[in-house]
PDB file of C-alpha atoms and ligand atoms in Angstrom:
ATOM      1  CA  MET A   1       9.340-233.278 -61.794  1.00 94.00           C
ATOM      2  CA  ILE A   2       5.834-234.422 -60.941  1.00 96.00           C
ATOM      3  CA  VAL A   3       5.773-235.680 -57.346  1.00 98.00           C
ATOM      4  CA  VAL A   4       2.706-237.447 -55.937  1.00 98.00           C
ATOM      5  CA  PHE A   5       1.993-237.984 -52.242  1.00 98.00           C
ATOM      6  CA  LEU A   6       0.017-241.099 -51.341  1.00 98.00           C
ATOM      7  CA  GLY A   7      -1.136-242.332 -47.965  1.00 96.00           C
ATOM      8  CA  PRO A   8      -4.189-242.517 -45.724  1.00 95.00           C
ATOM      9  CA  PRO A   9      -5.935-239.382 -44.471  1.00 91.00           C
ATOM     10  CA  GLY A  10      -3.904-238.036 -41.563  1.00 87.00           C
ATOM     11  CA  ALA A  11      -0.609-239.515 -42.771  1.00 92.00           C
ATOM     12  CA  GLY A  12       0.889-236.024 -43.012  1.00 90.00           C
ATOM     13  CA  LYS A  13       0.768-235.715 -46.795  1.00 94.00           C
ATOM     14  CA  GLY A  14      -0.202-232.041 -46.708  1.00 92.00           C
ATOM     15  CA  THR A  15       2.552-231.116 -44.232  1.00 91.00           C
ATOM     16  CA  GLN A  16       5.274-233.006 -46.095  1.00 97.00           C
ATOM     17  CA  ALA A  17       4.055-231.881 -49.522  1.00 97.00           C
ATOM     18  CA  LEU A  18       4.280-228.260 -48.372  1.00 95.00           C
ATOM     19  CA  ARG A  19       7.861-228.807 -47.159  1.00 97.00           C
ATOM     20  CA  VAL A  20       8.873-230.383 -50.467  1.00 98.00           C
ATOM     21  CA  SER A  21       7.146-227.585 -52.344  1.00 97.00           C
ATOM     22  CA  GLU A  22       9.080-224.930 -50.375  1.00 97.00           C
ATOM     23  CA  LYS A  23      12.476-226.643 -50.577  1.00 97.00           C
ATOM     24  CA  TYR A  24      12.335-227.572 -54.259  1.00 96.00           C
ATOM     25  CA  GLY A  25      10.373-224.561 -55.525  1.00 96.00           C
ATOM     26  CA  LEU A  26       7.559-226.641 -57.004  1.00 97.00           C
ATOM     27  CA  PRO A  27       3.966-225.454 -56.528  1.00 97.00           C
ATOM     28  CA  MET A  28       1.873-227.630 -54.251  1.00 97.00           C
ATOM     29  CA  VAL A  29      -1.412-228.719 -55.781  1.00 97.00           C
ATOM     30  CA  SER A  30      -3.758-230.065 -53.137  1.00 96.00           C
ATOM     31  CA  THR A  31      -7.107-231.160 -54.552  1.00 97.00           C
ATOM     32  CA  GLY A  32      -8.640-231.228 -51.055  1.00 94.00           C
ATOM     33  CA  ASP A  33      -7.597-227.582 -50.503  1.00 92.00           C
ATOM     34  CA  MET A  34      -8.872-226.582 -53.951  1.00 96.00           C
ATOM     35  CA  LEU A  35     -12.265-228.173 -53.283  1.00 96.00           C
ATOM     36  CA  ARG A  36     -12.470-226.575 -49.819  1.00 91.00           C
ATOM     37  CA  GLU A  37     -11.717-223.192 -51.414  1.00 92.00           C
ATOM     38  CA  ALA A  38     -14.501-223.812 -53.947  1.00 96.00           C
ATOM     39  CA  VAL A  39     -16.920-224.621 -51.099  1.00 95.00           C
ATOM     40  CA  ALA A  40     -15.849-221.494 -49.167  1.00 91.00           C
ATOM     41  CA  ALA A  41     -16.258-219.340 -52.292  1.00 95.00           C
ATOM     42  CA  GLY A  42     -19.740-220.776 -52.940  1.00 96.00           C
ATOM     43  CA  SER A  43     -18.910-221.590 -56.574  1.00 97.00           C
ATOM     44  CA  ALA A  44     -20.834-224.097 -58.719  1.00 97.00           C
ATOM     45  CA  LEU A  45     -18.042-226.620 -58.099  1.00 97.00           C
ATOM     46  CA  GLY A  46     -18.270-225.963 -54.355  1.00 97.00           C
ATOM     47  CA  ALA A  47     -22.037-226.547 -54.347  1.00 97.00           C
ATOM     48  CA  LYS A  48     -21.546-229.824 -56.197  1.00 97.00           C
ATOM     49  CA  VAL A  49     -18.881-231.260 -53.852  1.00 97.00           C
ATOM     50  CA  LYS A  50     -19.846-229.895 -50.420  1.00 96.00           C
ATOM     51  CA  SER A  51     -22.035-232.740 -49.158  1.00 95.00           C
ATOM     52  CA  ILE A  52     -19.796-235.408 -50.737  1.00 95.00           C
ATOM     53  CA  MET A  53     -16.799-234.036 -48.852  1.00 93.00           C
ATOM     54  CA  GLU A  54     -18.705-233.741 -45.598  1.00 89.00           C
ATOM     55  CA  SER A  55     -19.655-237.427 -45.777  1.00 88.00           C
ATOM     56  CA  GLY A  56     -16.065-238.564 -46.419  1.00 88.00           C
ATOM     57  CA  ASP A  57     -16.814-239.921 -49.919  1.00 92.00           C
ATOM     58  CA  LEU A  58     -14.894-239.132 -53.071  1.00 96.00           C
ATOM     59  CA  VAL A  59     -15.867-236.611 -55.720  1.00 98.00           C
ATOM     60  CA  ASP A  60     -16.345-238.263 -59.151  1.00 98.00           C
ATOM     61  CA  ASP A  61     -13.301-238.848 -61.351  1.00 97.00           C
ATOM     62  CA  GLU A  62     -14.528-236.692 -64.227  1.00 97.00           C
ATOM     63  CA  THR A  63     -14.995-233.603 -62.054  1.00 97.00           C
ATOM     64  CA  MET A  64     -11.568-234.153 -60.483  1.00 97.00           C
ATOM     65  CA  ALA A  65      -9.846-234.551 -63.858  1.00 96.00           C
ATOM     66  CA  ALA A  66     -11.278-231.195 -64.971  1.00 95.00           C
ATOM     67  CA  VAL A  67     -10.170-229.483 -61.730  1.00 97.00           C
ATOM     68  CA  VAL A  68      -6.643-230.908 -61.986  1.00 96.00           C
ATOM     69  CA  GLU A  69      -6.184-230.269 -65.705  1.00 94.00           C
ATOM     70  CA  ASP A  70      -7.245-226.669 -65.256  1.00 94.00           C
ATOM     71  CA  ARG A  71      -4.765-226.133 -62.402  1.00 96.00           C
ATOM     72  CA  LEU A  72      -1.816-227.970 -63.990  1.00 95.00           C
ATOM     73  CA  GLY A  73      -2.264-225.998 -67.203  1.00 92.00           C
ATOM     74  CA  GLN A  74      -1.367-222.762 -65.393  1.00 94.00           C
ATOM     75  CA  PRO A  75       2.107-221.302 -66.092  1.00 94.00           C
ATOM     76  CA  ASP A  76       3.520-221.782 -62.549  1.00 95.00           C
ATOM     77  CA  CYS A  77       3.195-225.571 -62.968  1.00 95.00           C
ATOM     78  CA  SER A  78       5.334-225.821 -66.106  1.00 91.00           C
ATOM     79  CA  ASP A  79       8.464-227.107 -64.264  1.00 91.00           C
ATOM     80  CA  GLY A  80       6.535-229.619 -62.171  1.00 95.00           C
ATOM     81  CA  VAL A  81       4.304-229.828 -59.113  1.00 97.00           C
ATOM     82  CA  VAL A  82       3.806-231.603 -55.827  1.00 98.00           C
ATOM     83  CA  LEU A  83       0.417-233.330 -55.905  1.00 98.00           C
ATOM     84  CA  ASP A  84      -1.338-233.884 -52.584  1.00 97.00           C
ATOM     85  CA  GLY A  85      -4.579-235.889 -52.746  1.00 96.00           C
ATOM     86  CA  TYR A  86      -4.535-236.718 -56.481  1.00 98.00           C
ATOM     87  CA  PRO A  87      -4.718-239.316 -57.932  1.00 98.00           C
ATOM     88  CA  ARG A  88      -6.899-241.192 -55.472  1.00 97.00           C
ATOM     89  CA  THR A  89      -8.572-243.883 -57.588  1.00 98.00           C
ATOM     90  CA  ALA A  90      -7.322-246.256 -60.298  1.00 96.00           C
ATOM     91  CA  PRO A  91      -9.149-244.317 -63.077  1.00 97.00           C
ATOM     92  CA  GLN A  92      -7.587-241.060 -61.812  1.00 98.00           C
ATOM     93  CA  ALA A  93      -4.102-242.614 -61.950  1.00 97.00           C
ATOM     94  CA  GLN A  94      -4.774-243.965 -65.445  1.00 95.00           C
ATOM     95  CA  THR A  95      -5.885-240.570 -66.748  1.00 94.00           C
ATOM     96  CA  LEU A  96      -3.112-238.577 -65.050  1.00 95.00           C
ATOM     97  CA  ASP A  97      -0.252-239.486 -67.389  1.00 90.00           C
ATOM     98  CA  PRO A  98      -2.218-238.823 -70.620  1.00 92.00           C
ATOM     99  CA  LEU A  99      -3.432-235.572 -69.035  1.00 91.00           C
ATOM    100  CA  LEU A 100       0.174-234.573 -68.201  1.00 93.00           C
ATOM    101  CA  ALA A 101       1.298-235.502 -71.728  1.00 90.00           C
ATOM    102  CA  ARG A 102      -1.480-233.335 -73.212  1.00 88.00           C
ATOM    103  CA  ILE A 103      -0.154-230.260 -71.427  1.00 86.00           C
ATOM    104  CA  ASP A 104       3.533-231.126 -72.062  1.00 86.00           C
ATOM    105  CA  MET A 105       4.394-232.015 -68.488  1.00 87.00           C
ATOM    106  CA  GLY A 106       5.890-235.484 -68.973  1.00 88.00           C
ATOM    107  CA  SER A 107       4.796-238.127 -66.494  1.00 91.00           C
ATOM    108  CA  VAL A 108       4.770-238.865 -62.759  1.00 96.00           C
ATOM    109  CA  GLY A 109       8.443-239.036 -61.634  1.00 95.00           C
ATOM    110  CA  LEU A 110       8.116-239.945 -57.973  1.00 98.00           C
ATOM    111  CA  VAL A 111       5.332-241.241 -55.739  1.00 98.00           C
ATOM    112  CA  ILE A 112       5.973-240.868 -52.023  1.00 98.00           C
ATOM    113  CA  MET A 113       3.810-243.206 -49.965  1.00 98.00           C
ATOM    114  CA  LEU A 114       3.594-242.258 -46.271  1.00 97.00           C
ATOM    115  CA  ASP A 115       2.976-245.385 -44.209  1.00 95.00           C
ATOM    116  CA  VAL A 116       1.136-244.799 -40.919  1.00 94.00           C
ATOM    117  CA  PRO A 117      -0.835-247.335 -38.802  1.00 91.00           C
ATOM    118  CA  GLU A 118      -4.592-246.673 -38.671  1.00 87.00           C
ATOM    119  CA  GLY A 119      -4.801-246.121 -34.905  1.00 87.00           C
ATOM    120  CA  GLU A 120      -2.222-243.367 -35.150  1.00 88.00           C
ATOM    121  CA  VAL A 121      -4.064-241.774 -38.072  1.00 89.00           C
ATOM    122  CA  VAL A 122      -7.253-241.396 -36.009  1.00 87.00           C
ATOM    123  CA  ARG A 123      -5.277-239.927 -33.074  1.00 84.00           C
ATOM    124  CA  ARG A 124      -3.536-237.468 -35.363  1.00 85.00           C
ATOM    125  CA  ILE A 125      -6.655-236.302 -37.191  1.00 87.00           C
ATOM    126  CA  SER A 126      -8.710-235.643 -34.082  1.00 84.00           C
ATOM    127  CA  GLY A 127      -6.126-233.063 -32.931  1.00 89.00           C
ATOM    128  CA  ARG A 128      -5.564-231.575 -36.337  1.00 88.00           C
ATOM    129  CA  ARG A 129      -6.227-227.884 -36.957  1.00 92.00           C
ATOM    130  CA  SER A 130      -5.958-226.346 -40.416  1.00 90.00           C
ATOM    131  CA  CYS A 131      -5.625-222.880 -41.857  1.00 91.00           C
ATOM    132  CA  PRO A 132      -8.219-222.254 -44.570  1.00 85.00           C
ATOM    133  CA  GLY A 133      -6.181-219.216 -45.693  1.00 88.00           C
ATOM    134  CA  CYS A 134      -2.800-220.760 -46.596  1.00 88.00           C
ATOM    135  CA  GLY A 135      -3.318-224.517 -46.164  1.00 81.00           C
ATOM    136  CA  SER A 136      -0.893-224.954 -43.238  1.00 88.00           C
ATOM    137  CA  ASN A 137      -1.664-227.766 -40.795  1.00 87.00           C
ATOM    138  CA  PHE A 138      -1.051-227.885 -37.050  1.00 92.00           C
ATOM    139  CA  HIS A 139      -1.739-230.389 -34.267  1.00 90.00           C
ATOM    140  CA  LEU A 140      -2.875-229.554 -30.756  1.00 91.00           C
ATOM    141  CA  THR A 141      -0.292-231.964 -29.258  1.00 88.00           C
ATOM    142  CA  PHE A 142       2.391-232.695 -31.836  1.00 84.00           C
ATOM    143  CA  GLN A 143       2.737-229.375 -33.639  1.00 88.00           C
ATOM    144  CA  PRO A 144       0.872-226.618 -31.792  1.00 95.00           C
ATOM    145  CA  PRO A 145       0.838-223.131 -33.292  1.00 96.00           C
ATOM    146  CA  THR A 146       2.763-220.483 -31.345  1.00 97.00           C
ATOM    147  CA  THR A 147      -0.497-218.737 -30.450  1.00 96.00           C
ATOM    148  CA  GLU A 148      -3.533-220.971 -29.848  1.00 95.00           C
ATOM    149  CA  GLY A 149      -5.962-220.890 -32.766  1.00 96.00           C
ATOM    150  CA  VAL A 150      -3.763-218.680 -34.967  1.00 97.00           C
ATOM    151  CA  CYS A 151      -1.782-219.758 -38.051  1.00 97.00           C
ATOM    152  CA  ASP A 152       1.993-219.236 -37.687  1.00 97.00           C
ATOM    153  CA  GLN A 153       2.377-218.770 -41.449  1.00 95.00           C
ATOM    154  CA  CYS A 154      -0.287-216.191 -42.301  1.00 96.00           C
ATOM    155  CA  GLY A 155      -2.022-215.185 -39.040  1.00 97.00           C
ATOM    156  CA  GLY A 156      -5.378-216.675 -40.141  1.00 96.00           C
ATOM    157  CA  ASP A 157      -7.833-218.388 -37.772  1.00 97.00           C
ATOM    158  CA  LEU A 158      -7.315-222.157 -37.452  1.00 96.00           C
ATOM    159  CA  ILE A 159     -10.304-224.496 -37.790  1.00 94.00           C
ATOM    160  CA  GLN A 160     -11.156-228.168 -37.369  1.00 90.00           C
ATOM    161  CA  ARG A 161     -12.359-229.469 -40.726  1.00 83.00           C
ATOM    162  CA  ALA A 162     -15.885-230.939 -40.711  1.00 82.00           C
ATOM    163  CA  ASP A 163     -14.479-234.134 -42.231  1.00 83.00           C
ATOM    164  CA  ASP A 164     -11.905-234.493 -39.424  1.00 87.00           C
ATOM    165  CA  LYS A 165     -14.648-235.612 -36.987  1.00 83.00           C
ATOM    166  CA  GLU A 166     -14.168-239.233 -35.915  1.00 82.00           C
ATOM    167  CA  ASP A 167     -17.076-240.987 -37.718  1.00 84.00           C
ATOM    168  CA  VAL A 168     -16.183-239.228 -40.969  1.00 87.00           C
ATOM    169  CA  VAL A 169     -12.521-240.147 -40.469  1.00 88.00           C
ATOM    170  CA  ARG A 170     -13.490-243.839 -40.206  1.00 88.00           C
ATOM    171  CA  GLU A 171     -15.444-243.549 -43.469  1.00 89.00           C
ATOM    172  CA  ARG A 172     -12.507-241.789 -45.167  1.00 91.00           C
ATOM    173  CA  LEU A 173     -10.186-244.594 -44.027  1.00 93.00           C
ATOM    174  CA  SER A 174     -12.494-247.224 -45.463  1.00 93.00           C
ATOM    175  CA  VAL A 175     -12.714-245.317 -48.765  1.00 94.00           C
ATOM    176  CA  TYR A 176      -8.912-245.055 -48.740  1.00 95.00           C
ATOM    177  CA  ARG A 177      -8.451-248.813 -48.301  1.00 95.00           C
ATOM    178  CA  ARG A 178     -10.947-249.610 -51.051  1.00 96.00           C
ATOM    179  CA  MET A 179     -10.207-246.936 -53.659  1.00 96.00           C
ATOM    180  CA  THR A 180      -6.718-245.522 -53.099  1.00 97.00           C
ATOM    181  CA  GLU A 181      -4.555-248.275 -51.610  1.00 95.00           C
ATOM    182  CA  PRO A 182      -4.484-250.188 -54.942  1.00 96.00           C
ATOM    183  CA  LEU A 183      -2.478-247.272 -56.369  1.00 97.00           C
ATOM    184  CA  VAL A 184       0.484-248.338 -54.221  1.00 97.00           C
ATOM    185  CA  ASP A 185       0.922-251.456 -56.390  1.00 97.00           C
ATOM    186  CA  TYR A 186       0.131-249.532 -59.558  1.00 97.00           C
ATOM    187  CA  TYR A 187       3.030-247.127 -58.968  1.00 97.00           C
ATOM    188  CA  ARG A 188       5.323-249.834 -57.548  1.00 97.00           C
ATOM    189  CA  GLN A 189       4.978-251.699 -60.829  1.00 97.00           C
ATOM    190  CA  ARG A 190       5.885-248.549 -62.718  1.00 95.00           C
ATOM    191  CA  GLY A 191       9.095-248.213 -60.665  1.00 96.00           C
ATOM    192  CA  VAL A 192       8.369-244.759 -59.221  1.00 97.00           C
ATOM    193  CA  LEU A 193       7.220-245.668 -55.703  1.00 98.00           C
ATOM    194  CA  ALA A 194       9.127-244.705 -52.543  1.00 98.00           C
ATOM    195  CA  GLU A 195       7.588-246.041 -49.318  1.00 97.00           C
ATOM    196  CA  ILE A 196       8.404-243.924 -46.293  1.00 97.00           C
ATOM    197  CA  GLU A 197       7.844-244.689 -42.631  1.00 96.00           C
ATOM    198  CA  GLY A 198       5.385-241.936 -41.721  1.00 94.00           C
ATOM    199  CA  SER A 199       5.717-242.118 -37.918  1.00 91.00           C
ATOM    200  CA  GLY A 200       7.908-239.688 -35.975  1.00 89.00           C
ATOM    201  CA  THR A 201       8.284-235.928 -35.858  1.00 89.00           C
ATOM    202  CA  VAL A 202       7.624-233.741 -38.884  1.00 91.00           C
ATOM    203  CA  GLU A 203      11.409-233.168 -39.138  1.00 96.00           C
ATOM    204  CA  GLU A 204      12.271-236.871 -38.950  1.00 96.00           C
ATOM    205  CA  ILE A 205       9.736-237.719 -41.644  1.00 97.00           C
ATOM    206  CA  PHE A 206      10.867-234.815 -43.804  1.00 98.00           C
ATOM    207  CA  SER A 207      14.500-235.998 -43.687  1.00 98.00           C
ATOM    208  CA  ARG A 208      13.340-239.366 -45.100  1.00 98.00           C
ATOM    209  CA  VAL A 209      11.180-237.645 -47.721  1.00 98.00           C
ATOM    210  CA  ASP A 210      14.007-235.272 -48.621  1.00 98.00           C
ATOM    211  CA  ALA A 211      16.428-238.178 -49.130  1.00 98.00           C
ATOM    212  CA  VAL A 212      14.173-239.816 -51.751  1.00 97.00           C
ATOM    213  CA  MET A 213      13.461-236.417 -53.347  1.00 97.00           C
ATOM    214  CA  ALA A 214      17.182-235.634 -53.644  1.00 95.00           C
ATOM    215  CA  GLU A 215      17.842-239.040 -55.168  1.00 95.00           C
ATOM    216  CA  ALA A 216      14.980-238.698 -57.660  1.00 93.00           C
ATOM    217  CA  MET A 217      16.081-235.181 -58.660  1.00 89.00           C
ATOM    218  CA  SER A 218      19.650-236.334 -59.318  1.00 88.00           C
ATOM    219  CA  SER A 219      18.704-239.334 -61.471  1.00 79.00           C
TER     220      SER A 219
HETATM  221  P1  AMP B 511      -8.217-234.285 -48.490  1.00 65.30           P
HETATM  222  O1  AMP B 511      -7.994-232.968 -47.846  1.00 65.30           O
HETATM  223  O2  AMP B 511      -7.161-234.610 -49.520  1.00 65.30           O
HETATM  224  O3  AMP B 511      -8.389-235.400 -47.496  1.00 65.30           O
HETATM  225  O4  AMP B 511      -9.584-234.172 -49.320  1.00 65.30           O
HETATM  226  C1  AMP B 511     -10.796-233.867 -48.677  1.00 65.30           C
HETATM  227  C2  AMP B 511     -11.972-234.410 -49.486  1.00 65.30           C
HETATM  228  O5  AMP B 511     -11.980-233.821 -50.800  1.00 65.30           O
HETATM  229  C3  AMP B 511     -11.938-235.901 -49.734  1.00 65.30           C
HETATM  230  O6  AMP B 511     -12.463-236.647 -48.644  1.00 65.30           O
HETATM  231  C4  AMP B 511     -12.815-236.004 -50.983  1.00 65.30           C
HETATM  232  O7  AMP B 511     -14.197-235.856 -50.678  1.00 65.30           O
HETATM  233  C5  AMP B 511     -12.409-234.773 -51.767  1.00 65.30           C
HETATM  234  N1  AMP B 511     -11.258-235.059 -52.659  1.00 65.30           N
HETATM  235  C6  AMP B 511     -10.003-234.514 -52.604  1.00 65.30           C
HETATM  236  N2  AMP B 511      -9.221-235.005 -53.569  1.00 65.30           N
HETATM  237  C7  AMP B 511      -9.980-235.883 -54.260  1.00 65.30           C
HETATM  238  C8  AMP B 511      -9.739-236.734 -55.372  1.00 65.30           C
HETATM  239  N3  AMP B 511      -8.529-236.794 -55.961  1.00 65.30           N
HETATM  240  N4  AMP B 511     -10.764-237.515 -55.809  1.00 65.30           N
HETATM  241  C9  AMP B 511     -11.980-237.477 -55.245  1.00 65.30           C
HETATM  242  N5  AMP B 511     -12.277-236.710 -54.182  1.00 65.30           N
HETATM  243  C10 AMP B 511     -11.291-235.908 -53.687  1.00 65.30           C
END
């Protein structure tokens, strides 16, 4: 099953995608994490995307298609994946199904849209801390790590992402409204969209996510 998470930055896509990935044994493919790893590694891809990411803009569709096709073609993805952060534009959505067909992975089976009001998104992101090592996310108020500054999952040092600063967050929200929100209708029309109320605790949201996952897996 190919599961896609949609929603504004700060909606909790990464956290919920990781939970789904763990419970259902599907690898999580986060394009944001992959690009951040490329930047940290100083690769050619990293050099190309660094300043785009820091400004809150989107990397071009062609580069993203190559990154995603390369990752989805790896053997661990053959039974499906949880996609976090892809697709993010109409052209990306339109190329995803042919791309999946090319590598014998079927098509997108479920799109989980996390609905969160904008004010709450800004509040959430400003307190967000991330682990560059394993991709886990924490929040200073809502989900603090057991030891301040240290990842509960892998013991790595937690950081605040450069693009989690408030002015960049506002730009990312505007890009989201313009470029990504239209995908909600695109997937609704294809009959694979599940809209989930994204406010509440991580557990409350996960129980809603899990209900639509269980239903999609059984049908
Ligand atoms: P994220 O962690 O998903 O918010 O992604 C961080 C940044 O990576 C975004 O603000 C974009 O600059 C870039 N990025 C991640 N995924 C995509 C994508 N599917 N298309 C274009 N840019 C992306």
